[in-house]
Coordinates of N, CA and C in Angstrom, one line a residue:
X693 N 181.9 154.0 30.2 CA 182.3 153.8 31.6 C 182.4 155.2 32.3
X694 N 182.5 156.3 31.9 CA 182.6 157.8 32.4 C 181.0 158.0 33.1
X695 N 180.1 157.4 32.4 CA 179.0 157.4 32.9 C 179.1 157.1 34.3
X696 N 179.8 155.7 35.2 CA 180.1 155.6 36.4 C 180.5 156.6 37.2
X697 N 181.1 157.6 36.7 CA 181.6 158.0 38.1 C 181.0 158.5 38.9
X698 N 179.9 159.0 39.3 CA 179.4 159.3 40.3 C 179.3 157.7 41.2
X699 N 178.9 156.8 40.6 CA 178.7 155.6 40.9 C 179.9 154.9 41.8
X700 N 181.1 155.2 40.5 CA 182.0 154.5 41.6 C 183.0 155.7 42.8
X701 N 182.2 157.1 42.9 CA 183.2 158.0 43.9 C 182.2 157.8 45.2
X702 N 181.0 157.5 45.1 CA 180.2 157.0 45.9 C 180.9 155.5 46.6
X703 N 181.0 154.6 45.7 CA 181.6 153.3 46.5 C 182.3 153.5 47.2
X704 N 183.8 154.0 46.4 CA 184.9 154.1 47.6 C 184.8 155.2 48.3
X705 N 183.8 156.2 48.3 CA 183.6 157.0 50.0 C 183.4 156.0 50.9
X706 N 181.9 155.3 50.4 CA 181.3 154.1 51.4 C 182.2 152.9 51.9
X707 N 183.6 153.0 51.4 CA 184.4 151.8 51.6 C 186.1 152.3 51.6
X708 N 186.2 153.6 52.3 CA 187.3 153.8 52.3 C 188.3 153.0 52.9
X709 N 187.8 152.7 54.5 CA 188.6 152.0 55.3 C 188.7 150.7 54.7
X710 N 187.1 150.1 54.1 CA 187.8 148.7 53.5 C 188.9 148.6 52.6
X711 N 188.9 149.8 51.5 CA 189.7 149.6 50.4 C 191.2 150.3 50.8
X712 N 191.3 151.0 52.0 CA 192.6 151.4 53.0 C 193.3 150.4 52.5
X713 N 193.0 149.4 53.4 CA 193.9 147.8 53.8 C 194.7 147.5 52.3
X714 N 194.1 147.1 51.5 CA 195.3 146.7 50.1 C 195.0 147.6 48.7
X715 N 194.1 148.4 48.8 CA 194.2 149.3 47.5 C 194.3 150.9 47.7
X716 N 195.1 151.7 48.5 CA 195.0 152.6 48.6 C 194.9 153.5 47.7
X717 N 195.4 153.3 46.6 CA 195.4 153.7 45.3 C 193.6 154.4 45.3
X718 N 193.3 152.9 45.2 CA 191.4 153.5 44.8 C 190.8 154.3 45.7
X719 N 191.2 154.5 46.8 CA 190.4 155.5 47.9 C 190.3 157.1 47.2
X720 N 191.5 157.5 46.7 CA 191.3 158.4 45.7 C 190.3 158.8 45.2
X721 N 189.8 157.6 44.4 CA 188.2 157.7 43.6 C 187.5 158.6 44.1
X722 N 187.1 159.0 45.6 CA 186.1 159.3 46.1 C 185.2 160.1 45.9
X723 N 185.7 161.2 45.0 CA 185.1 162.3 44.8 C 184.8 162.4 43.1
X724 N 183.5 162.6 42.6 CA 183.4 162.9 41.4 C 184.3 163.2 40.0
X725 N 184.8 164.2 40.5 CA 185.8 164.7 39.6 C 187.1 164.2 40.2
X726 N 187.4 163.0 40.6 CA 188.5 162.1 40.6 C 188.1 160.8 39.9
X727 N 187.0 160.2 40.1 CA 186.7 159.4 39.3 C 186.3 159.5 38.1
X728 N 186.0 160.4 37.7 CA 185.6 160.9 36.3 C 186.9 161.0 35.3
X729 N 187.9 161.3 36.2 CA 189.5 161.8 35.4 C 190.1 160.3 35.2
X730 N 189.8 159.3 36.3 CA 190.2 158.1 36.4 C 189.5 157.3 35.0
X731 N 188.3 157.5 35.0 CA 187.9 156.7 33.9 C 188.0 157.0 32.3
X732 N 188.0 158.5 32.9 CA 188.2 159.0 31.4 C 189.8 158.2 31.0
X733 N 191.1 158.4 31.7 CA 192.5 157.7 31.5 C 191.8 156.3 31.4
X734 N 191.1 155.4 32.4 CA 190.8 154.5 32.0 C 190.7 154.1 30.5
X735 N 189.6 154.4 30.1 CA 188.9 154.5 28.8 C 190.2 154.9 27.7
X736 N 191.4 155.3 28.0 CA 192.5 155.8 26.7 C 193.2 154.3 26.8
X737 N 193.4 154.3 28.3 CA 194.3 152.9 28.4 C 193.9 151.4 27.9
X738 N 193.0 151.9 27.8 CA 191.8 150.3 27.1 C 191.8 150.3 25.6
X739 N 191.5 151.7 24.9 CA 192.3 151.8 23.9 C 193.3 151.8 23.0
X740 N 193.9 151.6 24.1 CA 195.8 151.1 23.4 C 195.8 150.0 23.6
X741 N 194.9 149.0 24.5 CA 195.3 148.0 24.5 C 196.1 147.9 26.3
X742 N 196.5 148.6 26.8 CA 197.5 148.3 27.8 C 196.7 148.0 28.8
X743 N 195.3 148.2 29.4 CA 194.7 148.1 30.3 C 193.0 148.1 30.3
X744 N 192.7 146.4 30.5 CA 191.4 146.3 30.6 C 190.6 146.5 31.7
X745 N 189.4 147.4 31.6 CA 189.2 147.4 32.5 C 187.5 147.5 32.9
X746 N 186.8 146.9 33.6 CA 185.1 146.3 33.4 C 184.9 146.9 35.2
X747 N 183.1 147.3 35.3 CA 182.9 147.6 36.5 C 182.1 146.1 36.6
X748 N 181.8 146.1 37.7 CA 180.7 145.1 38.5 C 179.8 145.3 38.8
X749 N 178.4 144.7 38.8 CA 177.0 145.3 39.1 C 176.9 144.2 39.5
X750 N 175.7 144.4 41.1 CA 174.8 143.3 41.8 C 173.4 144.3 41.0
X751 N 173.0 143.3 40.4 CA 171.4 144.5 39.7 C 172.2 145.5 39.4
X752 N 171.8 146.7 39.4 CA 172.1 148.1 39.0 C 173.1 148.8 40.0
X753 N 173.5 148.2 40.9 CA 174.2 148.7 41.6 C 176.1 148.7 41.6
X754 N 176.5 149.7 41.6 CA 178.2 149.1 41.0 C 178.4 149.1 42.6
X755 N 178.9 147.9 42.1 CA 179.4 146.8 43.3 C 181.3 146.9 43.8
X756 N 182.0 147.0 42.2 CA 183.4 147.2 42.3 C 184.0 147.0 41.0
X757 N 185.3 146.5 40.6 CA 186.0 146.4 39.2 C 186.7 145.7 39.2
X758 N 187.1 145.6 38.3 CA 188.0 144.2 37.6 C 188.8 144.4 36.8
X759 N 189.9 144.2 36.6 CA 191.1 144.4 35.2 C 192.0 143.5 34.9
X760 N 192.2 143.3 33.3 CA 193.2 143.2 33.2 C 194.6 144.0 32.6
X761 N 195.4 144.2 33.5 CA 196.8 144.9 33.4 C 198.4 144.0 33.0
X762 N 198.6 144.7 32.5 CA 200.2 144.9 31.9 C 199.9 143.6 31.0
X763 N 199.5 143.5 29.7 CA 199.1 142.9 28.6 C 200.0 143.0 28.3
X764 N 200.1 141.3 27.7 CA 202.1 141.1 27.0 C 201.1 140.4 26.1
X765 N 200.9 141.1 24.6 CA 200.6 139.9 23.6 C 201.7 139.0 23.0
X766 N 202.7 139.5 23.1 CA 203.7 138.6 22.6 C 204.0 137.4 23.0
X767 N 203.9 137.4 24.9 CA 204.0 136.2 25.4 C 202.6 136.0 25.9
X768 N 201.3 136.5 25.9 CA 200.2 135.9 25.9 C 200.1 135.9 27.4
X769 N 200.2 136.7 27.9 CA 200.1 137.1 29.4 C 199.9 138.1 30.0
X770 N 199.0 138.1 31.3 CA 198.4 139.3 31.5 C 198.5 139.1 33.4
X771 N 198.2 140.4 34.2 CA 198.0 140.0 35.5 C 196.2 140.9 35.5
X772 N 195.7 140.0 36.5 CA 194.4 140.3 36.8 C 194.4 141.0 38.6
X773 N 193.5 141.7 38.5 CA 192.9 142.7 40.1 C 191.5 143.0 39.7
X774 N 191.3 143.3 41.4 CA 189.5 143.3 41.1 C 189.4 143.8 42.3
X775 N 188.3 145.0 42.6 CA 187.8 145.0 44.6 C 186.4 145.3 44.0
X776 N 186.0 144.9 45.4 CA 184.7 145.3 45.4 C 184.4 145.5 46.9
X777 N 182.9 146.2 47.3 CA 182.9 147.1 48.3 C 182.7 146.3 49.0
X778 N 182.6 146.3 50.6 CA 182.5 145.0 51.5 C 181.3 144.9 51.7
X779 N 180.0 145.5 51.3 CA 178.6 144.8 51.3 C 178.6 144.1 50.4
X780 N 179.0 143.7 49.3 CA 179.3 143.1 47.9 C 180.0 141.3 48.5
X781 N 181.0 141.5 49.2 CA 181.9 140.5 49.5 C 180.6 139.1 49.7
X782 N 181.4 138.1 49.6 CA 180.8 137.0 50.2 C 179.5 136.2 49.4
X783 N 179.0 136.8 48.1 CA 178.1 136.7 47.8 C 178.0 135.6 46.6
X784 N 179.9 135.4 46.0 CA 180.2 134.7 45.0 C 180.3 136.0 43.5
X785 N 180.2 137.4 43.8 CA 180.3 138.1 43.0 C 181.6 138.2 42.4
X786 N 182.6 138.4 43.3 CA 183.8 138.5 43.1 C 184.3 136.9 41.6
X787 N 184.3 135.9 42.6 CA 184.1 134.7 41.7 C 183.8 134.8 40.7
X788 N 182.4 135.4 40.2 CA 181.7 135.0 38.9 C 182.3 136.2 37.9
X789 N 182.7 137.6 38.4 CA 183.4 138.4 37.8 C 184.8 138.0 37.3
X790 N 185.9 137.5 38.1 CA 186.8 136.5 37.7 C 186.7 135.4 36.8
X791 N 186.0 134.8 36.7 CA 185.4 133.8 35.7 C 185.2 134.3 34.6
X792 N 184.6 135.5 34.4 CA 184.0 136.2 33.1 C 185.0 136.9 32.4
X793 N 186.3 137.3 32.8 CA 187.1 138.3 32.6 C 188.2 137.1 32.0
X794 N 188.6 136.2 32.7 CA 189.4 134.8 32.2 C 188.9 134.1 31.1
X795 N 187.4 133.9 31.0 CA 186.6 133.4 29.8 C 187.1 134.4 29.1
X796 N 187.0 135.3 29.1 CA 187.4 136.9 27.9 C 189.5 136.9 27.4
X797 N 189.9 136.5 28.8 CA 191.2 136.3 28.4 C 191.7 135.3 27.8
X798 N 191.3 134.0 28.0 CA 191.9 132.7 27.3 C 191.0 132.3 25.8
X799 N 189.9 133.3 26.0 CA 189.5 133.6 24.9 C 189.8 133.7 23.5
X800 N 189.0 135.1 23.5 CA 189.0 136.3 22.8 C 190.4 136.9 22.7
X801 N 191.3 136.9 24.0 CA 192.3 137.6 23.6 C 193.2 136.7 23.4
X802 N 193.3 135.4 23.6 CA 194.1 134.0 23.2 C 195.4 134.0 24.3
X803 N 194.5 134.5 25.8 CA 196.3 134.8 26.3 C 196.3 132.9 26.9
X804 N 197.5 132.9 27.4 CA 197.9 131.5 27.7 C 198.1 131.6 29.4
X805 N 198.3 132.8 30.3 CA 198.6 132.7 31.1 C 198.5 134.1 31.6
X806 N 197.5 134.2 33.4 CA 196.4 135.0 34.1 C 197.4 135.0 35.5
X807 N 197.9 136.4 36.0 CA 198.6 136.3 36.9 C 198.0 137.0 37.8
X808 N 197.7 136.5 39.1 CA 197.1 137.7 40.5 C 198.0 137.4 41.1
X809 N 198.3 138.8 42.2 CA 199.0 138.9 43.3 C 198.3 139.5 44.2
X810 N 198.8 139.1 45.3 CA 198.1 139.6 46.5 C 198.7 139.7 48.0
X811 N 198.4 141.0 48.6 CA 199.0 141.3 50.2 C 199.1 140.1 50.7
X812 N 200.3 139.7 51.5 CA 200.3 139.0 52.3 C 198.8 139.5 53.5
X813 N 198.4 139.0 53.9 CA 196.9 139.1 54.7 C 195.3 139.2 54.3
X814 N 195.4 139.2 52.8 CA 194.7 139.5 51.9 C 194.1 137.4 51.7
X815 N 193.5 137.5 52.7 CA 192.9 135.9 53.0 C 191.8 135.7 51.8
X816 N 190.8 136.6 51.6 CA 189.8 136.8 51.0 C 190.3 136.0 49.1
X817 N 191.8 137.1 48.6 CA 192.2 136.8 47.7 C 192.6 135.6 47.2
X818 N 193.7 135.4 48.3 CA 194.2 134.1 48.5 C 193.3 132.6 47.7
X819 N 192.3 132.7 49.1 CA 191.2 131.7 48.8 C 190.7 131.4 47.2
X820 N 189.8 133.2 46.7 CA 189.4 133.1 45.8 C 190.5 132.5 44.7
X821 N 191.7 132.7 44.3 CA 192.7 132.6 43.6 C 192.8 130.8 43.6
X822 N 192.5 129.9 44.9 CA 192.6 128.5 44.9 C 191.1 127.7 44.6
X823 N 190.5 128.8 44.9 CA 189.2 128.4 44.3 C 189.0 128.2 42.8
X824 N 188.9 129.3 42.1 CA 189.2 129.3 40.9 C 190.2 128.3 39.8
X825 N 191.3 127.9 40.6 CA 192.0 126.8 39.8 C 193.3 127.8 40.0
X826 N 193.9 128.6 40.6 CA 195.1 129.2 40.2 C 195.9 128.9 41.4
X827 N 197.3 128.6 40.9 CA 198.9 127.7 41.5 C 199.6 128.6 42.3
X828 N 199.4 128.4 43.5 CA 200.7 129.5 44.4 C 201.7 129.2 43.7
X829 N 202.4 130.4 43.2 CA 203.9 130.3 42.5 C 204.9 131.0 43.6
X830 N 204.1 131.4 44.7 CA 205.8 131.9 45.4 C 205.1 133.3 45.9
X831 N 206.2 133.9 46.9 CA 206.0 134.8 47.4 C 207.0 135.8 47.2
X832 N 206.7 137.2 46.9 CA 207.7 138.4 46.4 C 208.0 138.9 47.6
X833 N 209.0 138.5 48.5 CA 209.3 139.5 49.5 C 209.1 140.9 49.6
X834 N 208.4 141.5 50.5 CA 208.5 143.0 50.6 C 208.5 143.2 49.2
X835 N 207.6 143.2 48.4 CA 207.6 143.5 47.1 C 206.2 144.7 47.0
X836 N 205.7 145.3 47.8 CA 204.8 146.2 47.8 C 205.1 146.9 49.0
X837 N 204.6 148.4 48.4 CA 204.6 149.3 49.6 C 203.4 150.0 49.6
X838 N 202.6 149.0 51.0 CA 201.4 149.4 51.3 C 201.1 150.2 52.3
X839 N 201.1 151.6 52.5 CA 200.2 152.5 53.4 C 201.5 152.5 54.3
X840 N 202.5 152.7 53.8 CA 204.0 153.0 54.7 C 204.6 151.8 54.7
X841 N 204.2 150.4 55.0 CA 205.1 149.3 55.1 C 204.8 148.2 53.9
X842 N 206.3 147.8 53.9 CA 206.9 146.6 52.8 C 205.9 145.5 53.0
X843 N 205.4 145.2 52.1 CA 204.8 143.7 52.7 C 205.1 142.5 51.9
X844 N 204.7 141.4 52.0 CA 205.2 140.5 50.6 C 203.3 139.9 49.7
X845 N 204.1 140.0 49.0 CA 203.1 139.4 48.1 C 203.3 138.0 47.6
X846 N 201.9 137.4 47.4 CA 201.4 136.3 47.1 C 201.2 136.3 45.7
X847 N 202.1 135.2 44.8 CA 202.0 135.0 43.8 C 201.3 133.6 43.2
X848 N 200.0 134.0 42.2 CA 199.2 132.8 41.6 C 199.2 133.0 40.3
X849 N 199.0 131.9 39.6 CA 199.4 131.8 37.9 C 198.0 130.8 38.0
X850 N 197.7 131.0 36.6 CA 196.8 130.0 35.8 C 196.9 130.2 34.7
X851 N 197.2 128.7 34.1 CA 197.1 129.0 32.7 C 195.9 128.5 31.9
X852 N 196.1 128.6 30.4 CA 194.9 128.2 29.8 C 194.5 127.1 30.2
X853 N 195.0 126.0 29.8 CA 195.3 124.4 30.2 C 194.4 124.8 31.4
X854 N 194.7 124.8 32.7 CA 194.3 124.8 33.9 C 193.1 125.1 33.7
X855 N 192.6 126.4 33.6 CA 191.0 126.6 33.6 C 189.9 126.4 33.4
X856 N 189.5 126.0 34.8 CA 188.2 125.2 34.7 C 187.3 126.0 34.2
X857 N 186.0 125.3 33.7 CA 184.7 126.2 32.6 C 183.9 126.7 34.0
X858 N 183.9 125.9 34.8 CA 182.7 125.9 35.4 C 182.0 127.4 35.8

C-alpha cells in the first residue's frame, strides 16, 4: 500500500473541499510525504490487527478507501468507513467496496456485527448504509467535532444474520 501514495496525495488535493465536509482528517493526505507516513502507520496498524485498511480502484485509478476500525475480536465487532473522491461517487463503487470488505468481515474474520456512523447531513452515507441492509440504531448527539462544530451522528449496525449476499 506505500506504493499509493503518490496516488492517494493526488486524490485528496483533487478533492479537498469534498473531503472538508466530513473527513477532515484525510485532507492531510495531500502531499506525498504525508501520505506515505500515513500508509506506512497504516500498514503497522494492520499488522496488529487494530485497523484494516484497503484502497479502491475504478480500473487503475485510486478512486478512495475503506476500513475496518476498532476491531473487538472478543465480541466480534468492528466499525466500518470508506470515502471516495467525488468523480468516483454515484457509480455503485462505494456499494460494491462495502460489500467486499463485510464479505471479508462476517467471513474470514467471523465478526458478528459491522458498525457505520455518519455526520448528520452526510445523505450519501445514510442511504448507502439502508441500501446495504444496515438498521438505524440511533443518533449520538453532538458526538463529533467537525471543522469547529458539534454535530450528531448517525448510527447503523448490521449484523451477520442481516447480510444480504447480493
Amino acid at each position: 500500500m506505500p506504493e499509493h501514495a503518490q496516488a492517494l496525495a493526488t486524490l485528496v488535493a483533487e478533492n479537498r473541499e469534498h473531503l472538508q465536509a466530513y473527513l477532515p482528517a484525510v485532507v492531510q493526505l495531500d502531499s506525498f510525504g504525508e501520505a506515505q507516513a500515513y500508509l506506512q502507520a497504516a500498514c503497522a496498524r494492520a499488522a496488529s490487527g487494530e485497523v484494516l485498511e484497503w484502497h479502491v480502484f475504478s480500473g487503475t485509478a485510486l478512486c478512495g478507501s475503506i476500513r475496518l476500525k476498532d476491531i473487538d475480536t472478543e465480541d466480534r465487532k468492528a466499525k466500518i468507513g470508506y470515502y471516495l473522491g467525488r468523480q468516483f461517487q454515484g457509480r455503485g463503487i462505494a456499494s460494491a467496496a462495502v460489500r467486499a470488505v463485510l464479505a471479508h468481515a462476517f467471513g474470514a474474520l467471523q465478526l458478528h456485527r459491522i458498525e457505520l456512523q455518519c455526520a448528520a447531513g452526510n445523505g450519501a452515507s445514510m442511504a448507502l448504509a439502508e441500501r446495504l441492509g444496515f438498521a438505524h440504531e440511533g443518533v449520538l448527539r453532538q458526538a463529533e467535532l467537525l471543522n469547529g462544530v458539534f454535530v450528531d451522528l448517525h448510527v447503523f449496525g448490521l449484523l451477520q444474520a442481516d447480510c444480504r449476499p447480493d
